Amino acid sequence: MSTDQLSVTFAALADPTRRAILALLAKGETSVTELAKPFEMSLPAISKHLKVLERAGLIVRTRDAQWRPCRLEAEPLKDAADWIDGYRQFWEQNLDRLDEYLQELQAEEKKSDRET
């Protein structure tokens, strides 16, 4: 995934309404009208959020007569999670080193307590 696509994905995820929409779509394909129900905003406002998600490749909207279903496209989320995972590994390694250091300090403290 290019950095530009990653930026588009994170920009789309930056809004809590869009994250909530993705959470709803994670449960399955649904219509724009159904997606709008939990939110206190107009259908045009929801549609704007959906356009952002669609441009980011996070959702796909289709048309079936009057029904306009939306479904989640998880690949960009996987790419973002993979990018974040590198930083998770960094922090885990730092925490592991900190844990080792604290264990050494505790061992030294016990040793000095026994010597006194």
mmCIF file with all atom_site columns, C-alpha atoms in Angstrom, residues 66-106:
data_model
loop_
_atom_site.group_PDB
_atom_site.id
_atom_site.type_symbol
_atom_site.label_atom_id
_atom_site.label_alt_id
_atom_site.label_comp_id
_atom_site.label_asym_id
_atom_site.label_entity_id
_atom_site.label_seq_id
_atom_site.pdbx_PDB_ins_code
_atom_site.Cartn_x
_atom_site.Cartn_y
_atom_site.Cartn_z
_atom_site.occupancy
_atom_site.B_iso_or_equiv
_atom_site.pdbx_formal_charge
_atom_site.auth_seq_id
_atom_site.auth_comp_id
_atom_site.auth_asym_id
_atom_site.auth_atom_id
_atom_site.pdbx_PDB_model_num
ATOM 1  C CA . GLN A 1 66  ? -34.272 1.079  -5.257 1.00 0.00 ? 66  GLN A CA 1
ATOM 2  C CA . TRP A 1 67  ? -31.997 -0.606 -2.732 1.00 0.00 ? 67  TRP A CA 1
ATOM 3  C CA . ARG A 1 68  ? -28.488 0.862  -2.414 1.00 0.00 ? 68  ARG A CA 1
ATOM 4  C CA . PRO A 1 69  ? -26.510 -1.576 -0.328 1.00 0.00 ? 69  PRO A CA 1
ATOM 5  C CA . CYS A 1 70  ? -23.112 -0.796 1.168  1.00 0.00 ? 70  CYS A CA 1
ATOM 6  C CA . ARG A 1 71  ? -20.554 -3.335 2.257  1.00 0.00 ? 71  ARG A CA 1
ATOM 7  C CA . LEU A 1 72  ? -17.241 -3.189 4.043  1.00 0.00 ? 72  LEU A CA 1
ATOM 8  C CA . GLU A 1 73  ? -13.986 -3.639 2.135  1.00 0.00 ? 73  GLU A CA 1
ATOM 9  C CA . ALA A 1 74  ? -11.475 -4.720 4.758  1.00 0.00 ? 74  ALA A CA 1
ATOM 10 C CA . GLU A 1 75  ? -8.236  -4.734 2.737  1.00 0.00 ? 75  GLU A CA 1
ATOM 11 C CA . PRO A 1 76  ? -7.339  -1.075 3.438  1.00 0.00 ? 76  PRO A CA 1
ATOM 12 C CA . LEU A 1 77  ? -7.970  -1.744 7.137  1.00 0.00 ? 77  LEU A CA 1
ATOM 13 C CA . LYS A 1 78  ? -5.602  -4.696 6.999  1.00 0.00 ? 78  LYS A CA 1
ATOM 14 C CA . ASP A 1 79  ? -2.955  -2.552 5.353  1.00 0.00 ? 79  ASP A CA 1
ATOM 15 C CA . ALA A 1 80  ? -3.354  0.113  8.051  1.00 0.00 ? 80  ALA A CA 1
ATOM 16 C CA . ALA A 1 81  ? -3.227  -2.542 10.779 1.00 0.00 ? 81  ALA A CA 1
ATOM 17 C CA . ASP A 1 82  ? -0.064  -3.991 9.256  1.00 0.00 ? 82  ASP A CA 1
ATOM 18 C CA . TRP A 1 83  ? 1.539   -0.542 9.297  1.00 0.00 ? 83  TRP A CA 1
ATOM 19 C CA . ILE A 1 84  ? 0.521   -0.006 12.931 1.00 0.00 ? 84  ILE A CA 1
ATOM 20 C CA . ASP A 1 85  ? 1.733   -3.498 13.819 1.00 0.00 ? 85  ASP A CA 1
ATOM 21 C CA . GLY A 1 86  ? 5.343   -2.446 13.183 1.00 0.00 ? 86  GLY A CA 1
ATOM 22 C CA . TYR A 1 87  ? 4.975   0.147  15.917 1.00 0.00 ? 87  TYR A CA 1
ATOM 23 C CA . ARG A 1 88  ? 3.269   -2.321 18.234 1.00 0.00 ? 88  ARG A CA 1
ATOM 24 C CA . GLN A 1 89  ? 6.307   -4.566 17.898 1.00 0.00 ? 89  GLN A CA 1
ATOM 25 C CA . PHE A 1 90  ? 8.561   -1.585 18.692 1.00 0.00 ? 90  PHE A CA 1
ATOM 26 C CA . TRP A 1 91  ? 6.659   -0.851 21.909 1.00 0.00 ? 91  TRP A CA 1
ATOM 27 C CA . GLU A 1 92  ? 6.512   -4.495 22.930 1.00 0.00 ? 92  GLU A CA 1
ATOM 28 C CA . GLN A 1 93  ? 10.291  -4.751 22.553 1.00 0.00 ? 93  GLN A CA 1
ATOM 29 C CA . ASN A 1 94  ? 10.763  -1.601 24.633 1.00 0.00 ? 94  ASN A CA 1
ATOM 30 C CA . LEU A 1 95  ? 8.415   -2.905 27.301 1.00 0.00 ? 95  LEU A CA 1
ATOM 31 C CA . ASP A 1 96  ? 10.223  -6.245 27.331 1.00 0.00 ? 96  ASP A CA 1
ATOM 32 C CA . ARG A 1 97  ? 13.530  -4.434 27.888 1.00 0.00 ? 97  ARG A CA 1
ATOM 33 C CA . LEU A 1 98  ? 11.968  -2.346 30.652 1.00 0.00 ? 98  LEU A CA 1
ATOM 34 C CA . ASP A 1 99  ? 10.623  -5.510 32.284 1.00 0.00 ? 99  ASP A CA 1
ATOM 35 C CA . GLU A 1 100 ? 14.079  -7.107 32.177 1.00 0.00 ? 100 GLU A CA 1
ATOM 36 C CA . TYR A 1 101 ? 15.617  -3.982 33.706 1.00 0.00 ? 101 TYR A CA 1
ATOM 37 C CA . LEU A 1 102 ? 13.036  -3.905 36.513 1.00 0.00 ? 102 LEU A CA 1
ATOM 38 C CA . GLN A 1 103 ? 13.668  -7.580 37.253 1.00 0.00 ? 103 GLN A CA 1
ATOM 39 C CA . GLU A 1 104 ? 17.411  -6.853 37.481 1.00 0.00 ? 104 GLU A CA 1
ATOM 40 C CA . LEU A 1 105 ? 16.758  -3.970 39.870 1.00 0.00 ? 105 LEU A CA 1
ATOM 41 C CA . GLN A 1 106 ? 14.506  -6.155 42.023 1.00 0.00 ? 106 GLN A CA 1
#
